[in-house]
Coordinates of C-alpha atoms and ligand atoms in Angstrom, one line a residue:
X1 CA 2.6 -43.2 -7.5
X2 CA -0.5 -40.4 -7.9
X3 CA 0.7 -37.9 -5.2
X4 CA 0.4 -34.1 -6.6
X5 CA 3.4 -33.1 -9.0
X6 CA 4.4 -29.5 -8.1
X7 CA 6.5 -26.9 -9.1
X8 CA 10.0 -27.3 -7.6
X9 CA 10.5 -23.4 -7.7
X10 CA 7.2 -22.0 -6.3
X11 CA 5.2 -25.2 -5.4
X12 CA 2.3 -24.3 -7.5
X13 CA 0.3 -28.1 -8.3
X14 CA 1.4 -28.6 -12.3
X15 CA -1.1 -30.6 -13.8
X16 CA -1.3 -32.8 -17.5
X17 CA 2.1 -33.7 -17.5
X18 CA 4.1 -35.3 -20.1
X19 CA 4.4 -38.9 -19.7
X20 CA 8.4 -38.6 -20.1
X21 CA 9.7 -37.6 -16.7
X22 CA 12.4 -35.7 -18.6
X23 CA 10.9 -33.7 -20.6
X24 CA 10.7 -30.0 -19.3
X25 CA 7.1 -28.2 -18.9
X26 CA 6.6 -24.9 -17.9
X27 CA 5.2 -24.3 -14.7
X28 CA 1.8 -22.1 -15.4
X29 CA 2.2 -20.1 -11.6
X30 CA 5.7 -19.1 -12.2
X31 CA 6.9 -19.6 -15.6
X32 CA 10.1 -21.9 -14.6
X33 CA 10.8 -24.6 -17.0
X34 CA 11.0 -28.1 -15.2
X35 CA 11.0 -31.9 -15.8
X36 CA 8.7 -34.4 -13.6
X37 CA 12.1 -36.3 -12.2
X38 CA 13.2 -32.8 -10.5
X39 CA 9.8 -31.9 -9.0
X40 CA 9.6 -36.2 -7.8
X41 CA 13.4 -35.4 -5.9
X42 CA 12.3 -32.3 -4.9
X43 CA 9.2 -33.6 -3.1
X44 CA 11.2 -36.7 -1.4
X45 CA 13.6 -34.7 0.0
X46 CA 11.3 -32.2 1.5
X47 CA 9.4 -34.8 2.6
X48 CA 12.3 -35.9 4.4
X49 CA 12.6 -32.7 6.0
X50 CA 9.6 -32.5 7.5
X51 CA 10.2 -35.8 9.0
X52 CA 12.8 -34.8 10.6
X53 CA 11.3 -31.8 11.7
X54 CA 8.8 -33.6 13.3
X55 CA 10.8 -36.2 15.0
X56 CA 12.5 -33.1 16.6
X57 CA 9.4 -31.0 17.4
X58 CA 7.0 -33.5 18.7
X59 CA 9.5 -36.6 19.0
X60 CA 7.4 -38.6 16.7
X61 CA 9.0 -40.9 13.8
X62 CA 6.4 -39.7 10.9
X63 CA 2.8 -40.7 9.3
X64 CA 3.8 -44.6 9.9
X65 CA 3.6 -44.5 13.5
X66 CA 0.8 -42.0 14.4
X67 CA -1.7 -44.9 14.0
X68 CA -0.1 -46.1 17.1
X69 CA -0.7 -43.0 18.9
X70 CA -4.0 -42.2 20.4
X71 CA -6.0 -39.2 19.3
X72 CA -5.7 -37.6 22.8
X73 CA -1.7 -37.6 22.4
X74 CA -2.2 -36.3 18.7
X75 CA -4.2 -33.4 19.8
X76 CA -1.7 -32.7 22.3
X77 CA 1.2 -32.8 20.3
X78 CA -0.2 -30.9 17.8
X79 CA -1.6 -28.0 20.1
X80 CA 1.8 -28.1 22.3
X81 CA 4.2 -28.5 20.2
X82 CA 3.3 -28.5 16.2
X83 CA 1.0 -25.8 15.8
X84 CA 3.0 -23.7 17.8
X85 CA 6.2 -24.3 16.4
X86 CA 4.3 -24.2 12.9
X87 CA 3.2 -20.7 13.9
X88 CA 6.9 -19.7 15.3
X89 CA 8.4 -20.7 12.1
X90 CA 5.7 -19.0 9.8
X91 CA 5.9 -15.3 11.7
X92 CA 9.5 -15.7 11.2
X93 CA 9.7 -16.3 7.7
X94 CA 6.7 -13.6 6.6
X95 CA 7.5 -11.0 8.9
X96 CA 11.4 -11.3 9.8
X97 CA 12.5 -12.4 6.4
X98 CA 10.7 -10.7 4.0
X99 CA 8.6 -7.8 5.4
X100 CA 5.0 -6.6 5.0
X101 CA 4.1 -8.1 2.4
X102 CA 0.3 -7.1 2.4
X103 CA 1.4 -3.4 2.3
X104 CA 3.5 -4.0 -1.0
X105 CA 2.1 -3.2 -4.4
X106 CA 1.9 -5.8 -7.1
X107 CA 1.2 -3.4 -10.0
X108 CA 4.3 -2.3 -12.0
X109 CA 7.2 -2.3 -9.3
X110 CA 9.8 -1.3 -11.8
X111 CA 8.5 2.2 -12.5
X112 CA 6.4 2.1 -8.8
X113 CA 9.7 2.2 -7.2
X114 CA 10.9 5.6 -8.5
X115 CA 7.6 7.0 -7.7
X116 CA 7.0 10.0 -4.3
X117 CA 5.9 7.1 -1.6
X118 CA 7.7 4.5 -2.6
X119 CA 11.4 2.8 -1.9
X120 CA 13.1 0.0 -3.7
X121 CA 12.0 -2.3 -0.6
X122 CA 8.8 -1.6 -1.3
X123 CA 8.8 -3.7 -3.9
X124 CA 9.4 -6.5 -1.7
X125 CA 7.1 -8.9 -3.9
X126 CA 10.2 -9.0 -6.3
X127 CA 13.7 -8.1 -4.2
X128 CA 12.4 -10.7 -1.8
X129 CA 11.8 -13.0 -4.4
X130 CA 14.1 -15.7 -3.4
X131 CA 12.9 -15.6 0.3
X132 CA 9.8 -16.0 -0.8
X133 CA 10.1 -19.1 -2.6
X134 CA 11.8 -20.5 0.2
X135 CA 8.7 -20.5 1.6
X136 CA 8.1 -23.4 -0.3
X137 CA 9.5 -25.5 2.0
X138 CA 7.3 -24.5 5.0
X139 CA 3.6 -24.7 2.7
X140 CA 5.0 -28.3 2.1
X141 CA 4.8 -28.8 5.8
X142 CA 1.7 -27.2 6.4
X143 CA 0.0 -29.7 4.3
X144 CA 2.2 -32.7 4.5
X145 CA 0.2 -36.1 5.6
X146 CA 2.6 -36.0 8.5
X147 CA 1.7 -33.2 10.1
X148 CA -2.0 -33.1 8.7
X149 CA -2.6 -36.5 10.7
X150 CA -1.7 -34.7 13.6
X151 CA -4.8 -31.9 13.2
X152 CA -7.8 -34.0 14.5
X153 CA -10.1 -31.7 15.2
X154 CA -11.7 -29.0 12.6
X155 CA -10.5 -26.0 14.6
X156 CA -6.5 -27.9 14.1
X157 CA -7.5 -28.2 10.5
X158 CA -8.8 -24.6 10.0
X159 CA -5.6 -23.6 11.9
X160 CA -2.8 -25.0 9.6
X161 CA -4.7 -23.8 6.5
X162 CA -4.9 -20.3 8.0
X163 CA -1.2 -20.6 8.0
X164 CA -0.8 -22.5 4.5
X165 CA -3.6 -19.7 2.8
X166 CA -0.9 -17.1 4.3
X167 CA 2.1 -18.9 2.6
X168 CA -0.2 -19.4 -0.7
X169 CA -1.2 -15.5 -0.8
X170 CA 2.7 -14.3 -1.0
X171 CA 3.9 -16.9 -2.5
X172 CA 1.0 -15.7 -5.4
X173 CA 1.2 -12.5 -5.1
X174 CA 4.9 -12.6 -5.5
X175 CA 4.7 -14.1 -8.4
X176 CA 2.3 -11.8 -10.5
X177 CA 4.1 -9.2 -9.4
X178 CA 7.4 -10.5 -10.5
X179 CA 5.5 -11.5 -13.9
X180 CA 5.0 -8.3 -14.5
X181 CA 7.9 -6.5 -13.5
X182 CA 9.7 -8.3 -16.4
X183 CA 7.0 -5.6 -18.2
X184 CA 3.1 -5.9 -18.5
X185 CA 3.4 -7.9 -22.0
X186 CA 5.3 -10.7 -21.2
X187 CA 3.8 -11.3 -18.0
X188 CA 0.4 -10.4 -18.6
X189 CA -0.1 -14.1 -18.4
X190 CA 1.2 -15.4 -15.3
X191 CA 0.0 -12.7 -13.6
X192 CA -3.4 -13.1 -14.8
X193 CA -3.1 -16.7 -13.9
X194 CA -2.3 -15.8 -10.4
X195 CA -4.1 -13.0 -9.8
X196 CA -7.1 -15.0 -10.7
X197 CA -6.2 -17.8 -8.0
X198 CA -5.6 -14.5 -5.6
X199 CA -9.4 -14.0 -6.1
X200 CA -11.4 -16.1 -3.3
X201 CA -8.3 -18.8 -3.1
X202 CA -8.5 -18.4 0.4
X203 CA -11.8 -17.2 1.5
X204 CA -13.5 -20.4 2.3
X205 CA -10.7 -20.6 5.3
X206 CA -11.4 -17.4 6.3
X207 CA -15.2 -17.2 6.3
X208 CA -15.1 -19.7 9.1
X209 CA -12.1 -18.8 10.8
X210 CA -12.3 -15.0 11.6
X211 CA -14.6 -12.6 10.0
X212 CA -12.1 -9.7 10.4
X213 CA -9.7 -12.3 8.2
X214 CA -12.7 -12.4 5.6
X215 CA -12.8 -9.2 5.3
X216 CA -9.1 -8.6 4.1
X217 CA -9.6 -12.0 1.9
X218 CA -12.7 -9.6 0.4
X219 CA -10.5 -7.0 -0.6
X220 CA -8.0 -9.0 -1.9
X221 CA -10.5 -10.3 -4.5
X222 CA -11.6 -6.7 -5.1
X223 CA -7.9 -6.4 -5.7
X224 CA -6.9 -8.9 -7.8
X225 CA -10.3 -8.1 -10.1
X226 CA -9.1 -4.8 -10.5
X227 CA -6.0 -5.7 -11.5
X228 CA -6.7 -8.2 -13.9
X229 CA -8.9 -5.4 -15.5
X230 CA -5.9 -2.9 -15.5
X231 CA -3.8 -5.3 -17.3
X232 CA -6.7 -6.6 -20.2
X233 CA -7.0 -2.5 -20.8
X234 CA -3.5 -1.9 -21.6
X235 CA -2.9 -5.2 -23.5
X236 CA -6.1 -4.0 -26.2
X237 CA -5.3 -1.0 -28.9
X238 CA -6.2 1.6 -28.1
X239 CA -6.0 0.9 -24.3
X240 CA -9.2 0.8 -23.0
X241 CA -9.6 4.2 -21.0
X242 CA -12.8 3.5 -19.5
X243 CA -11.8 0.7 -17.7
X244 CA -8.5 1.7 -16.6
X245 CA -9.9 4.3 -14.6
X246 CA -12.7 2.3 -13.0
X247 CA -10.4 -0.1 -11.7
X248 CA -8.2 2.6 -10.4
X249 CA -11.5 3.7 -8.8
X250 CA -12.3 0.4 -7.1
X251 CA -8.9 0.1 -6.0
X252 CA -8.8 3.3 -4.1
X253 CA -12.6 2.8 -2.6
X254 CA -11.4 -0.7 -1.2
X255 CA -8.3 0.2 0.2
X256 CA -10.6 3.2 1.9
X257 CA -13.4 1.1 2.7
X258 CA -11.0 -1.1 4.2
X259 CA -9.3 1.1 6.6
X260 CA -12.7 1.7 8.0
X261 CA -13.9 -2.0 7.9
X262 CA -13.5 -4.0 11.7
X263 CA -10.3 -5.8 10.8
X264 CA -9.2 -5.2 14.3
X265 CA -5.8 -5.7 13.8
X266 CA -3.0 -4.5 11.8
X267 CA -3.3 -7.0 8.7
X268 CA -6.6 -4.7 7.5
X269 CA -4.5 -1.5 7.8
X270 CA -1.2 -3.0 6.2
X271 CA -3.0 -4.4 3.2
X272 CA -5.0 -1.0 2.6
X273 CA -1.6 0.2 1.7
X274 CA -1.3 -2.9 -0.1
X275 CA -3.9 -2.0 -2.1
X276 CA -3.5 2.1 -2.1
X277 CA -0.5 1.5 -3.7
X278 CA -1.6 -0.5 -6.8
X279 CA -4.6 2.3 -6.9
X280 CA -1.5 4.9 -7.2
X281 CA -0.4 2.3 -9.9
X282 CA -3.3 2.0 -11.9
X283 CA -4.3 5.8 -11.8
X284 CA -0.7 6.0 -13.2
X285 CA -1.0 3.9 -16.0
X286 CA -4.6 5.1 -16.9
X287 CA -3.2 8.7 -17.1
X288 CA -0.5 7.2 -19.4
X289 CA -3.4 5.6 -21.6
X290 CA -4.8 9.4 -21.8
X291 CA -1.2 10.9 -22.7
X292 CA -1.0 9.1 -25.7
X293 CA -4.4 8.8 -27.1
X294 CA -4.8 9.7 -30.5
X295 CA -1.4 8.3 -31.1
X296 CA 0.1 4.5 -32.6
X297 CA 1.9 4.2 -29.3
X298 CA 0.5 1.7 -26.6
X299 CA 0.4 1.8 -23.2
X300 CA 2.8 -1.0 -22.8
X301 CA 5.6 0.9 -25.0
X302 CA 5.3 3.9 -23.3
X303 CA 5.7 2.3 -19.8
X304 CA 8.6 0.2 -21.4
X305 CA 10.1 3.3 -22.1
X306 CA 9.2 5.4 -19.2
X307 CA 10.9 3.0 -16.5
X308 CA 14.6 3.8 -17.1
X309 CA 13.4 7.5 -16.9
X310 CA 11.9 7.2 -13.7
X311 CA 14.9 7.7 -11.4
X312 CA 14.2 11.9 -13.0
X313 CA 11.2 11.4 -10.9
X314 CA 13.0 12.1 -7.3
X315 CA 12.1 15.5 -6.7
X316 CA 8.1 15.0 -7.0
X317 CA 6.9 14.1 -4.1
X318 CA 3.2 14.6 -3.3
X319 CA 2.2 10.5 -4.3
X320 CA -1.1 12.3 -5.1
X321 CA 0.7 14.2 -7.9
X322 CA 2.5 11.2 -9.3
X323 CA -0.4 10.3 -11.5
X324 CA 0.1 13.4 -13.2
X325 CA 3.6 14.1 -13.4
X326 CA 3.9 11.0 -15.3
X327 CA 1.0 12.0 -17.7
X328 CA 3.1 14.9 -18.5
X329 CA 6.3 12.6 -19.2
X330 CA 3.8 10.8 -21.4
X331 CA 2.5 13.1 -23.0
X332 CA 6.2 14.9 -23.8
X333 CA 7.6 11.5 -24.8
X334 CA 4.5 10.8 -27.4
X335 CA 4.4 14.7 -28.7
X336 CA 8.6 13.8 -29.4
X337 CA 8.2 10.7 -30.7
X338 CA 4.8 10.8 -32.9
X339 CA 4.6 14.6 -33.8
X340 CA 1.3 14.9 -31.2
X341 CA 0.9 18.1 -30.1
X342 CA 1.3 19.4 -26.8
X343 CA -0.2 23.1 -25.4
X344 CA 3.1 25.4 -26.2
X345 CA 3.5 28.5 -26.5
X346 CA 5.9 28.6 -29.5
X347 CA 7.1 32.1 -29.9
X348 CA 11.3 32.1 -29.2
X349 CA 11.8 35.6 -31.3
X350 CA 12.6 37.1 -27.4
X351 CA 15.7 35.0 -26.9
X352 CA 18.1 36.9 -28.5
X353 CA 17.3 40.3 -27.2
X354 CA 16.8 38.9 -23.5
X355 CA 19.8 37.1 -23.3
X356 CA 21.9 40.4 -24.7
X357 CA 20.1 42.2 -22.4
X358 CA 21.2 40.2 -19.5
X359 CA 24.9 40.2 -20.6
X360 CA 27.2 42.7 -18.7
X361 CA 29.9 44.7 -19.4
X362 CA 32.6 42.2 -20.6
X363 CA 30.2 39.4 -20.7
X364 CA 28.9 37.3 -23.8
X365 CA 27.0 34.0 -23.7
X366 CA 29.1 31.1 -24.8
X367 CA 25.8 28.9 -24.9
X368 CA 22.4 29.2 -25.2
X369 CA 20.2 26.1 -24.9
X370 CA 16.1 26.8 -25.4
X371 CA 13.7 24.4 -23.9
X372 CA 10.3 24.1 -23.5
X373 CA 9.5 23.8 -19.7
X374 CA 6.3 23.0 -18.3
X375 CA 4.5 25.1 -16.2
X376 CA 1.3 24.3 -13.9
X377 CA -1.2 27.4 -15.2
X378 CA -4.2 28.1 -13.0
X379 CA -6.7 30.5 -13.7
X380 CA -7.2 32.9 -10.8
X381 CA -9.9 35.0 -9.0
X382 CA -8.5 37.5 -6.1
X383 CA -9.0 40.9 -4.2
X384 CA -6.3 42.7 -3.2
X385 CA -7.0 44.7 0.0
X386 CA -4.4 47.5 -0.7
X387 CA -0.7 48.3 -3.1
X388 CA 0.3 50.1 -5.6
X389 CA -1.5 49.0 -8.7
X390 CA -4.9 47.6 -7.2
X391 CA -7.7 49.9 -6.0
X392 CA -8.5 48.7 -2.4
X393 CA -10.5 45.5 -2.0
X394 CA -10.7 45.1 -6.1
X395 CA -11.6 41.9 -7.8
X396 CA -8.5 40.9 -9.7
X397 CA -8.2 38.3 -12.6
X398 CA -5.3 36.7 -13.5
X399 CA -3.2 33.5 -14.2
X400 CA -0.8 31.9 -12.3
X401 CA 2.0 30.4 -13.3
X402 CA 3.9 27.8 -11.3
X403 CA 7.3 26.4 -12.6
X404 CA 6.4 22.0 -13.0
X405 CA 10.0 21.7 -13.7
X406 CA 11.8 22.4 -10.3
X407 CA 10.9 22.9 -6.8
X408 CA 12.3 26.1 -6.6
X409 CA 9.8 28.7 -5.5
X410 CA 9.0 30.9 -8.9
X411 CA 5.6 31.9 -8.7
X412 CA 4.7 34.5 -12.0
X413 CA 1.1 36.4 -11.5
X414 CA 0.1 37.5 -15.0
X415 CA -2.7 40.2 -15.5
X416 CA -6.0 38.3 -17.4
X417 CA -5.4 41.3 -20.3
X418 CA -1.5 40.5 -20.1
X419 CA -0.6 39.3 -24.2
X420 CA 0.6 36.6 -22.9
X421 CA -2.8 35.3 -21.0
X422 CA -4.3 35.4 -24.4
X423 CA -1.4 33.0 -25.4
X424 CA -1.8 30.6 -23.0
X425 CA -5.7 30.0 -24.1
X426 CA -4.4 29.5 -27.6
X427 CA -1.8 26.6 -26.5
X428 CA -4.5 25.2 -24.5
X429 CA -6.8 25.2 -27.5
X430 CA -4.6 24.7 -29.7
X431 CA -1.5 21.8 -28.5
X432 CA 1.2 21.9 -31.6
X433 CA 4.4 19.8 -32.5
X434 CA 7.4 20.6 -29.9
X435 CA 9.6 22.6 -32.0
X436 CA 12.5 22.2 -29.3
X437 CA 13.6 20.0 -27.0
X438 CA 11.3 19.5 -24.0
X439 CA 11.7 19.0 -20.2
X440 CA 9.5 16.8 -17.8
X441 CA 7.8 18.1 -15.2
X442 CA 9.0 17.1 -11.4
X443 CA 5.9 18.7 -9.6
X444 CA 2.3 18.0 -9.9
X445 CA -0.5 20.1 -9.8
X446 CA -1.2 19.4 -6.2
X447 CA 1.9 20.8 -5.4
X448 CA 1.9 23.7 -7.7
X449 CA -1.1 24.8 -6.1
X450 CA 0.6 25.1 -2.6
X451 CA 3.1 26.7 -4.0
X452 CA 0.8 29.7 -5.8
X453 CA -1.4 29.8 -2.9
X454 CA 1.8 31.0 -0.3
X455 CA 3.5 33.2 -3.1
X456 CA -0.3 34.9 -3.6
X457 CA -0.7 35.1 0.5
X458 CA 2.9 36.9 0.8
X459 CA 1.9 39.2 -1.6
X460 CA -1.1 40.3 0.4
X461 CA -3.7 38.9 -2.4
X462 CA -6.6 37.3 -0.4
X463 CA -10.0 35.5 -1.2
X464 CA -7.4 33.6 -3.8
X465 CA -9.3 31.0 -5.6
X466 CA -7.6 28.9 -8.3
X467 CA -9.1 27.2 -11.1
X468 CA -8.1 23.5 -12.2
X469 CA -4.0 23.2 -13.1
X470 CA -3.4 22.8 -16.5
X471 CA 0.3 22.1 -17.8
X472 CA 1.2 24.7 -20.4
X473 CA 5.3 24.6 -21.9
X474 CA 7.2 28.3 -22.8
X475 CA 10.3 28.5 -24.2
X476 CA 12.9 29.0 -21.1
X477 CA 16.6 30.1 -22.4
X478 CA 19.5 29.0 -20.5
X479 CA 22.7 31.1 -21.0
X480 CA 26.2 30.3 -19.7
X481 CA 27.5 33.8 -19.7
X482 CA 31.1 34.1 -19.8
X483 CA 33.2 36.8 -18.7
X484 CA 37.0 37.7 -18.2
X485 CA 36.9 36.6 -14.5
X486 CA 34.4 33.4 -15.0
X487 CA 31.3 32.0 -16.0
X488 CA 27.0 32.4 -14.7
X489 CA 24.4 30.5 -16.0
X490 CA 20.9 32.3 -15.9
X491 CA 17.5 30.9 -16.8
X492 CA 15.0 33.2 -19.0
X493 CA 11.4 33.0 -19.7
X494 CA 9.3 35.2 -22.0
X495 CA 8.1 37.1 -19.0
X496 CA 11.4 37.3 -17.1
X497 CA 13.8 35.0 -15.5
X498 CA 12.5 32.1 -13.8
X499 CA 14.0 29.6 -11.3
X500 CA 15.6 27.1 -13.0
X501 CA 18.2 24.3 -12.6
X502 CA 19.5 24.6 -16.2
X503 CA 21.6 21.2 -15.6
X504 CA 19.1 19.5 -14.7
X505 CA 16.6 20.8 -17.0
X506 CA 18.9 20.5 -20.3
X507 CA 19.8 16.8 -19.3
X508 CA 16.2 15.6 -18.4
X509 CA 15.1 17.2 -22.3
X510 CA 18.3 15.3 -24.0
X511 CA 17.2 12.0 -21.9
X512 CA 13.8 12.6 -23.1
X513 CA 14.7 13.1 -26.5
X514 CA 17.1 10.1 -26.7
X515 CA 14.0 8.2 -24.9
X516 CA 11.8 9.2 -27.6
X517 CA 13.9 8.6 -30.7
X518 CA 14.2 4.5 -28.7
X519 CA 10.5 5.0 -28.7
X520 CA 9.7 6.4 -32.4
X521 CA 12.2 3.6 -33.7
X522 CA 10.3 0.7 -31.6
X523 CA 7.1 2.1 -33.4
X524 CA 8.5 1.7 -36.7
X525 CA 9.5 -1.7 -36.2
X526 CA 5.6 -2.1 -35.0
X527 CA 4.1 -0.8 -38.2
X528 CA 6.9 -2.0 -40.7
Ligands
ZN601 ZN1 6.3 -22.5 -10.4

């Protein structure tokens, strides 16, 4: 016997096989060990399935009789009964059972699933993992002998391979994403391997069957290109930046181009997303590659290490900003961890006087935890038509200062010949060691910049233009202040108090820390 072995988990065709039907091989699509005898059982008895399926469905007893029936029966069978049912049972499993697939990402759905934009479900590729190989069962159908002698003409045959490249493209997709959601490293691989079949597998079906259906099979291969080239970057030291952010590129300019491209109907829009979302993922992971360049960590490591810390990530959430919230997280993690420096401003000599200052009558702090919180500093141009301290319709300079850290409203304007504007350049110029603990931000620049541009309006500043956001970290104090009749907690920066959740903020920099010790130690183990 010569038919096909395949995979009894994911149905992928194994090929050079071990003469020894029990000894185990790994399947190359999905990485499950199995032996030739289980994938032989597994193919009679869904063999026997579909024989029964089709003795029910179009009352026939299997390949041995259709000889005996004529081709104008076949073709009616097949178009009345088969096909149909065929099509019942596939729209079922895709769409009822599992979900929209084509709008799920494949990148990364471990950390993807904390990010603004997405849910857990999202990363249907992987939760729906066991649906999805049950799909096994139906591809085995589509291109049994059985049903196949049932097709007779080339628009039957086009029609169950539609179906079967469907079944194929989930079935493949799911597991590259699943590959890699046991981290980049150890399925970098099977992913590949996948990814590359992703890339035109089904695009000689579509070309003739429905141009709109080529055009998503198109940007599928665009896809799974780019993705491939995300995970060679990230596997090479240093991570290659250049090529991280092209293929973050040409993932957002197909899923754009596709949402304009006559797909005329809802498959073109659904796997835009699809593919929106791995650009969200890529741009992600090249901003990680940027965070720690210049440092022994790689890319893999840091996302290793950066997924359990992802559920901090609930309060950002402009998706456009994810990108570079998790740069900042990076870039705190690899300043903790590696003694890279980050743009600071150091100076804590204030602490003690502001705190006592901000003690009452009967009141002493009982704790003081000093942080470095990150703030999102733009530079700022703006007239101010008329108030106390501006001559009417002046041009004012300044810089703004937006709190990264919460999403408390905490806007801080301060004067361009302020000490402390002169400050900021220097940290920007000049990033140094973290001397304390430091938080993450939760907001991104995009964000930030709403948020300055309303607390600048309701101030009566106009003609506000804002430079790029830059993250810049001060020292914020948190004080529990006790007193005879209870306890307040207040949050102090170098230019005054700022909004702050000092919980919060305290446990994100211990989780970080704690991150980044796991982190430094995993790097010693590297080099040692
Ligand atoms: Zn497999």
């Amino acid at each position: 016997v010569t038919s096909p072995v395949e995979c009894p988990t994911c149905g992928g065709p194994a090929r050079d096989l071990p003469a020894d039907p029990r000894q185990a091989v790994k399947c190359r699509w999905c990485g499950t060990a199995f032996e030739r005898s289980t994938a032989e059982e597994t193919l009679k008895r869904l063999h026997g399935e579909i024989r029964d399926w089709l003795r029910k469905t179009a009352g026939v007893e299997g390949a041995a009789s259709t000889s005996s029936i004529d081709v104008a029966t076949r073709t009616f069978l097949f178009n009345e009964r088969i096909l149909p049912g065929l099509r019942r049972d596939v729209r079922r499993a895709l769409d009822e059972h599992i979900g929209d697939v084509d709008g799920a990402p494949i990148l990364t759905p471990a950390l993807l699933s904390y990010l603004p934009g997405f849910t857990r479900e999202d990363a249907l590729l992987v939760s729906k993992r066991e649906q999805i190989l049950g799909l096994r069962s139906l591809r085995a159908r589509l291109e049994a002998e059985e049903v196949a002698a049932f097709a007779t003409t080339s628009a039957d045959r086009l029609a169950l391979e539609t179906l079967r490249a469907d079944i194929d493209r989930t079935i493949i997709a799911s597991n590259a994403s699943y590959a890699l959601a046991s981290g980049i490293a150890l399925g970098a691989e099977l992913a590949r391997t996948n990814l590359a079949a992703l890339d035109g597998s089904t695009s000689a079906v579509a070309e003739v069957a429905d141009p709109a259906a080529a055009t998503v099979t198109r940007a599928f291969a665009v896809r799974s290109k780019a993705l491939i080239a995300t995970i060679d970057a990230v596997r090479v030291t240093p991570p290659d930046q250049a090529a991280l952010d092209g293929a973050a590129a040409r993932l957002e300019e197909t899923a754009q181009w596709l949402l304009t491209a006559d797909t005329r109907d809802l498959r073109g829009a659904l796997t835009s997303t699809g593919i929106q979302r791995d650009a969200t993922a890529a741009r992600v992971i090249a901003s990680i590659a940027q965070a720690i360049r210049g440092t022994t960590i790689g890319v893999v490591a840091m996302l290793d290490t950066l997924a359990p810390l992802a559920s901090y990530l609930a309060h950002c959430t402009r998706g456009k900003d994810a990108p570079w919230v998790v740069f900042a997280w990076a870039q705190a993690l690899a300043a903790l961890s590696t003694g890279a420096g980050i743009p600071a401003v150091a100076d804590t000599s204030w602490v003690n006087a502001a705190v006592g200052a901000a003690c009452g009558n009967g009141e002493r702090p009982a704790r003081v935890d000093v942080v470095l919180e990150p703030f999102w500093v733009y530079s700022a141009r703006m007239t101010k038509a008329e108030g106390f301290f501006f001559v009417s319709g002046k041009q004012y300079d300044g810089v703004v200062l937006v709190p990264a850290a919460t999403s408390h409203e905490g806007t801080l304007l301060v004067p361009r010949e302020h000490p402390m504007a002169s400050h900021i350049d220097r940290a920007l110029a000049a990033p140094s060691r973290p001397g304390l603990p430091v938080d993450s931000a939760q907001v991104g620049p995009e964000a930030g910049r709403l948020c300055a541009r309303g607390t600048l309006r309701a101030r009566g500043l106009k003609n506000v233009v804002l430079g790029e956001g830059q993250l810049v970290y001060f020292p914020v104090a948190f004080a529990v202040i006790v007193s005879g009749t209870g306890q307040r907690t207040i949050s102090m920066s170098p230019l005054g108090p700022v909004p702050a959740d000092a919980a919060s903020a305290v446990g994100r920099a211990e989780a970080l820390t704690r991150a980044a010790i796991g982190l430094g130690r995993g790097l010693a183990t590297v080099s040692a």
